[in-house]
XYZ file of C-alpha atoms in Angstrom:
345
model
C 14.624 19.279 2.830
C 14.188 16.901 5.578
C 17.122 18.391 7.748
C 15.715 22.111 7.818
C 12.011 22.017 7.817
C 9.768 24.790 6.615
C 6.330 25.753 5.318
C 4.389 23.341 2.860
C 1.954 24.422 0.455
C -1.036 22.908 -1.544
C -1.538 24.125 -4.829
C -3.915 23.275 -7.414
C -3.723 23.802 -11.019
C -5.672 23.379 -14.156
C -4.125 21.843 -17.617
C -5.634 25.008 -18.617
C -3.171 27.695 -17.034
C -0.517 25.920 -15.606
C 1.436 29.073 -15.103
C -0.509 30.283 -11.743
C -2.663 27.927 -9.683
C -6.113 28.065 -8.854
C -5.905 27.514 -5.563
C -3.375 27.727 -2.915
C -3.068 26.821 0.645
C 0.055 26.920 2.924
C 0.131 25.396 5.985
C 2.934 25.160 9.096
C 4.520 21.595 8.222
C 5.660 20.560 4.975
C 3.012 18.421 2.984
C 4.016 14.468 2.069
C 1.026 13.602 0.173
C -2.412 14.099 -0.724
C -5.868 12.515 -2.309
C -8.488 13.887 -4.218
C -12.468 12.236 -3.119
C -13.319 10.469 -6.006
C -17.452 10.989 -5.612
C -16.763 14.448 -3.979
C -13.620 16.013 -5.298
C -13.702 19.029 -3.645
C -12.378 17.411 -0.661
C -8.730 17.030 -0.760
C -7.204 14.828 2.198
C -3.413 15.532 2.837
C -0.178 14.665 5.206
C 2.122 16.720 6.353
C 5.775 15.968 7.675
C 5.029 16.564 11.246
C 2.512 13.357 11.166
C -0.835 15.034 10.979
C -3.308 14.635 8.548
C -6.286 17.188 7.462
C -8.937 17.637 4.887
C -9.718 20.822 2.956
C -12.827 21.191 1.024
C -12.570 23.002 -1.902
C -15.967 24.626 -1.592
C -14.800 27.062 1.387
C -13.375 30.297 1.399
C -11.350 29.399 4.045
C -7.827 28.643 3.690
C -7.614 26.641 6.741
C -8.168 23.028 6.740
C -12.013 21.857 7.406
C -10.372 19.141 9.474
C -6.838 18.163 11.326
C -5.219 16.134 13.444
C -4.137 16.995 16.819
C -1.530 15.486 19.619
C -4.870 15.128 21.218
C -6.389 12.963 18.396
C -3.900 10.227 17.098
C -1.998 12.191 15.167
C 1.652 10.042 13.781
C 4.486 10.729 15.651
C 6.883 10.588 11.944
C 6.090 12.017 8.667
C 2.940 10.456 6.899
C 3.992 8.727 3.544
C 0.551 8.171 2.167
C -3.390 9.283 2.352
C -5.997 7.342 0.429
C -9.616 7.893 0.619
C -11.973 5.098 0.672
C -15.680 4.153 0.132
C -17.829 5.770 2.681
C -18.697 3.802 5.751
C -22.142 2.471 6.916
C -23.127 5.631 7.935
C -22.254 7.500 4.298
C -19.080 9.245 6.763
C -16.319 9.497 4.518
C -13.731 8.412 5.752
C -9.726 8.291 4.757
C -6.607 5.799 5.268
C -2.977 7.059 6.026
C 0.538 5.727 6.692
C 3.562 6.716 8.188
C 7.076 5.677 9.385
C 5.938 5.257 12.795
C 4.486 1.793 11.872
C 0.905 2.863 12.396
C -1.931 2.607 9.269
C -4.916 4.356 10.627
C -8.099 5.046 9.484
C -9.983 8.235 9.841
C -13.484 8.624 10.038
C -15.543 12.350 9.055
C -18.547 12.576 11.932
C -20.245 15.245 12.530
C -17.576 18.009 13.431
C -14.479 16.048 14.125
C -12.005 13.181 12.459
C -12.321 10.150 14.451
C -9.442 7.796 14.029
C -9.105 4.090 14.871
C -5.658 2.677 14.010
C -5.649 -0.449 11.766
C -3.107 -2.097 12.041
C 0.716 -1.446 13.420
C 3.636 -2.968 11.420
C 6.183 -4.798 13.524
C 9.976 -4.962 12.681
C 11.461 -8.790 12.380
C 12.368 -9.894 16.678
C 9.499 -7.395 17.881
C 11.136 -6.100 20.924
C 14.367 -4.732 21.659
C 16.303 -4.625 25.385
C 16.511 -1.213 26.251
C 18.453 0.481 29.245
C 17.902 -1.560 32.787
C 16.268 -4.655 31.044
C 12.850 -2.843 29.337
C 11.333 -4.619 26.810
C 10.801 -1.812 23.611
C 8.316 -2.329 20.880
C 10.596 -1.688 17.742
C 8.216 -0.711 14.715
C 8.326 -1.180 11.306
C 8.133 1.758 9.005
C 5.503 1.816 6.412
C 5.987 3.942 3.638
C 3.153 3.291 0.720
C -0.252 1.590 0.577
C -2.706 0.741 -1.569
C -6.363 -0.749 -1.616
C -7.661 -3.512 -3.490
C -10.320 -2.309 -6.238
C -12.711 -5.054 -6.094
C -11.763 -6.800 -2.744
C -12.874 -3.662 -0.338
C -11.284 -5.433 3.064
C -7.967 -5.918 1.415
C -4.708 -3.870 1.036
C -1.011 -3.615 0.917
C 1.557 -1.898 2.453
C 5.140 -1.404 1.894
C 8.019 -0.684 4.190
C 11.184 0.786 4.933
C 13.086 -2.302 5.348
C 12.019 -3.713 1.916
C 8.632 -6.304 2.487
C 4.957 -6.218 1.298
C 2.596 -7.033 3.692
C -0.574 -8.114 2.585
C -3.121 -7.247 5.417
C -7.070 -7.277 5.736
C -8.705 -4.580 7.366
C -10.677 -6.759 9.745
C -7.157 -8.319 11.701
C -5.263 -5.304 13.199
C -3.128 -7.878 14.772
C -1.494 -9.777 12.280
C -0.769 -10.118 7.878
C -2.436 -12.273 5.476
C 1.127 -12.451 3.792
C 4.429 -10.849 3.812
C 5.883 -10.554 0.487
C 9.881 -10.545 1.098
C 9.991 -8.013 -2.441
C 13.198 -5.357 -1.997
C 16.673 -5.151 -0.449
C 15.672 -1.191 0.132
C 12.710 0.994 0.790
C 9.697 0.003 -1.035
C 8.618 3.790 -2.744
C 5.163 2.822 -4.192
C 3.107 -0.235 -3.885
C -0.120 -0.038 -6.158
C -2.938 -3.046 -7.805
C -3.284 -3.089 -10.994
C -6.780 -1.470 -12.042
C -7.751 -4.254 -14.405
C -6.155 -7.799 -12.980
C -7.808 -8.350 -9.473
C -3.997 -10.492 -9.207
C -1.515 -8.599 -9.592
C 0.437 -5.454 -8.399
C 3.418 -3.662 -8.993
C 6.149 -2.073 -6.361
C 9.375 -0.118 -6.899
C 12.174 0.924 -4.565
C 15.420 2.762 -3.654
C 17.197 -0.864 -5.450
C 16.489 -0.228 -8.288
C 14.322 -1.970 -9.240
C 10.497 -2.403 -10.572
C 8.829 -5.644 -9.864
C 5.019 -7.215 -10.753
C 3.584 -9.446 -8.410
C 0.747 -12.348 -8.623
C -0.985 -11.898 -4.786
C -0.906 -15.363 -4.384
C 2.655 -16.285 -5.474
C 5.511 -15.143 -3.496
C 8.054 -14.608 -6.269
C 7.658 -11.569 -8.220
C 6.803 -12.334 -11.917
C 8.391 -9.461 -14.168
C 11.704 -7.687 -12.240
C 13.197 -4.366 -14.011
C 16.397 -2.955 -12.846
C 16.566 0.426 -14.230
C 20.065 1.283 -13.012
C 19.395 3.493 -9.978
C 16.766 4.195 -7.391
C 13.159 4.598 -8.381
C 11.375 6.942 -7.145
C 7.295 5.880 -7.934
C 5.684 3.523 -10.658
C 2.309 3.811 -11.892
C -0.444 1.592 -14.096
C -2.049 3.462 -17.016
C -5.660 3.682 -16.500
C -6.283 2.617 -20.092
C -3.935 -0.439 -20.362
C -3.599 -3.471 -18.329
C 0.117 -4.024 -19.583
C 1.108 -0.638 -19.456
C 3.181 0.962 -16.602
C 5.484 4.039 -16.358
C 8.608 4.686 -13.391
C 10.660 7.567 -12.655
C 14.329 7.114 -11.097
C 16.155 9.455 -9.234
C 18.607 10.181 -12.362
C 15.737 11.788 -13.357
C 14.389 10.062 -16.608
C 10.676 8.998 -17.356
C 10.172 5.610 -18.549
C 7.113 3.947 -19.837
C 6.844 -0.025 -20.427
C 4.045 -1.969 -21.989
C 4.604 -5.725 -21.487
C 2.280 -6.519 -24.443
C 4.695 -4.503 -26.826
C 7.978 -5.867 -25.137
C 8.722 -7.773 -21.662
C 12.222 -6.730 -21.342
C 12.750 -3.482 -22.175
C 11.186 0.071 -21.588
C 9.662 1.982 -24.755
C 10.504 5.034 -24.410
C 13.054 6.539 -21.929
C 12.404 10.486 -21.677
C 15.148 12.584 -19.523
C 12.754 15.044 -17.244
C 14.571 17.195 -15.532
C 17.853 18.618 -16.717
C 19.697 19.757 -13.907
C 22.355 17.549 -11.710
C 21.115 17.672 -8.370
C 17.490 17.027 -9.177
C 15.504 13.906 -8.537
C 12.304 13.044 -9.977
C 10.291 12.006 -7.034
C 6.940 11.257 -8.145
C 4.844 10.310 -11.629
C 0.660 9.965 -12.125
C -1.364 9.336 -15.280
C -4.258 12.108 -16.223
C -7.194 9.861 -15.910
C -8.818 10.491 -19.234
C -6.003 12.204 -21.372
C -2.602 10.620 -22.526
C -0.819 13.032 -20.125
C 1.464 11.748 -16.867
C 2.863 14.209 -14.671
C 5.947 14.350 -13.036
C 7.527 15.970 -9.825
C 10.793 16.611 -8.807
C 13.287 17.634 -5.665
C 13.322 20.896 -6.673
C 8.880 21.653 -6.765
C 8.942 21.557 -10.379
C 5.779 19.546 -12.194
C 6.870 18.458 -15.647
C 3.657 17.460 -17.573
C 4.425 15.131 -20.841
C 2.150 13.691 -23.481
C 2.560 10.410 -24.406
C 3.182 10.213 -28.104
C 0.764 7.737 -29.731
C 3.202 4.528 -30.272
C 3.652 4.460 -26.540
C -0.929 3.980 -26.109
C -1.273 2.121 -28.895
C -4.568 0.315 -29.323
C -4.924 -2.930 -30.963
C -5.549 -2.475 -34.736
C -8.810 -2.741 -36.463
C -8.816 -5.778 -39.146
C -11.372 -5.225 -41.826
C -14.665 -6.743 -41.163
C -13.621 -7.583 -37.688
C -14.882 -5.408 -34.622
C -11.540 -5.167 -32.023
C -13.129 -5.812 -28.673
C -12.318 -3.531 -26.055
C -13.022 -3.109 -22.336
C -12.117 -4.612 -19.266
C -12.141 -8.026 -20.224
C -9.799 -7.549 -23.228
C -7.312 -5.804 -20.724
C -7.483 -8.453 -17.934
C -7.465 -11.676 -20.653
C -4.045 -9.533 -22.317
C -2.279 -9.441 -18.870
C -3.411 -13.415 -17.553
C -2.139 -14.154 -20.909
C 1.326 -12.534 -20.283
C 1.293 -13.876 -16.856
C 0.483 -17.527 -17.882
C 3.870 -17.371 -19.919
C 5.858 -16.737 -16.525
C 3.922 -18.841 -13.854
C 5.426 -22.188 -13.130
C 3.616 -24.810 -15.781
C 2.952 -27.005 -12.701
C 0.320 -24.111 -11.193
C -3.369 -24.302 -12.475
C -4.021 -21.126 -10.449
């Protein structure tokens, strides 16, 4: 509850006993978001509501944080919307991006015994600066509330905002955006590339709406309205086509283009009770689980019955290709129906 702030805690669970975690840590400001290392997943970076971000490493006792923030050491002066680790730096540091409604991305870098942090870039709102009392000239920020990092092209990234735009920025210019995509009338909730298609990405937000996006076209290509605010979108891991969104009415809904352009699957209602919102949805990595969270702390975990990951059929004395090829060629070919005829691209 953003009005009365409390405590936040970190828990973590296994599949295995989801009825107690296995680890839990609580610390003095609620937490906003958090990312797991991918080559060392013991070491968990997170956000918290007061702006500060820290890293706990899993292999400690301790139930402090290895690392934080400080007012001392560029902490954000709003809550932090997003963490995302990336590939370590020159050095091997690892090091970690976040965002946050005060219009700063930065990037923080693990040396030695301290996080180092270097801002990347600062989002501005449209007519930069404002008159203020006796004639001053104030910055006026935008408010960044999602990012996401390209898979393939390391220096690229993009980053959604309060006021509704994608901006498509490099990590080498702090100063100014590759592109700025003008993609919702509201918030823009998630922001994420697809894991296959080097092209394309997807975005939700508080309109309603779900949209897919070719980086180098500035109309979106597929648009879903699903009827009331959504709340995150994610790609499967094993399917280029296939996506799933919560909205706020609570209901689950998984889409694969290949099966139908226009409609959702399957529609699942999560979470029963009236004043509950499902906030947040993630795909297991390796299982044909997503996970779901809500307003109220619950974590709904569904399995995805097989109709909604099918694969394509086997013909007799035919070998189905698979792999990463199969899922990018599936996608450009869905994509080639929707691009202007005129475009070779």
């Amino acid at each position: 509850d953003f009005m009365k702030q409390g405590h936040g805690m970190i828990l973590l669970y296994t599949l295995k006993n989801p009825s107690f975690p296995e680890y839990s840590f609580s610390s003095e400001s609620g937490v906003m978001c958090l990312d797991f290392h991918s080559d060392h997943p013991y070491l968990l970076a997170v956000g918290f509501y007061d702006g500060n971000v820290a890293i706990y490493n899993m292999k400690k006792a301790s139930s402090q944080p290895s690392y934080k923030s400080s007012a001392k050491s560029g902490k954000h002066t709003e809550p932090v919307w997003q963490v995302k680790w990336q590939k370590d730096d020159m050095d091997n540091n690892s090091n970690f991006f976040s965002v946050s409604s005060d219009g700063r991305i930065v990037s923080w870098t693990l040396v030695k015994n301290e996080l180092v942090h270097m801002d990347v870039i600062k989002l501005s709102a449209d007519g930069t600066t404002m008159q203020g009392p006796e004639g001053l000239q104030l910055q006026t920020f935008g408010s960044g509330t999602s990012f996401d990092f390209h898979k393939k092209i390391d220096y690229l990234f993009l980053v959604g905002t309060e006021e509704g735009k994608i901006y498509k920025c490099s990590k080498s210019y702090s100063s100014q955006f590759l592109d700025v995509f003008e993609a919702h009338h509201m918030a823009v909730d998630s922001v994420s590339w697809n894991p296959f298609h080097l092209k394309v990405f997807i975005s939700c937000s508080s309109d309603w709406t779900v949209k897919i996006w070719d980086h180098t076209i500035k109309t979106p290509m597929f648009v879903y309205d699903l009827a009331t605010a959504v709340g995150d979108v994610a790609w499967s891991p094993y399917s280029s086509t296939v996506f799933s969104a919560v909205t706020i009415d609570g209901q689950a809904h998984v889409f694969d283009l290949n099966v139908n352009k226009l409609e959702p699957l399957c529609t699942q209602l999560v979470v029963t009770r009236k004043k509950n919102k499902t906030t947040h949805i993630q795909f297991n990595p390796v299982y044909p689980i997503i996970i779901v969270g809500d307003e109220q702390g619950l974590i709904v975990c569904l399995k995805l019955s097989p109709n909604l990951r099918k694969m394509p059929k086997e013909k007799k004395g035919q070998e189905v290709k698979k792999g990463p090829e199969v899922e990018i060629a599936k996608l450009e070919k869905l994509l080639s129906l929707v691009r202007e005829p005129g475009s070779k691209e």
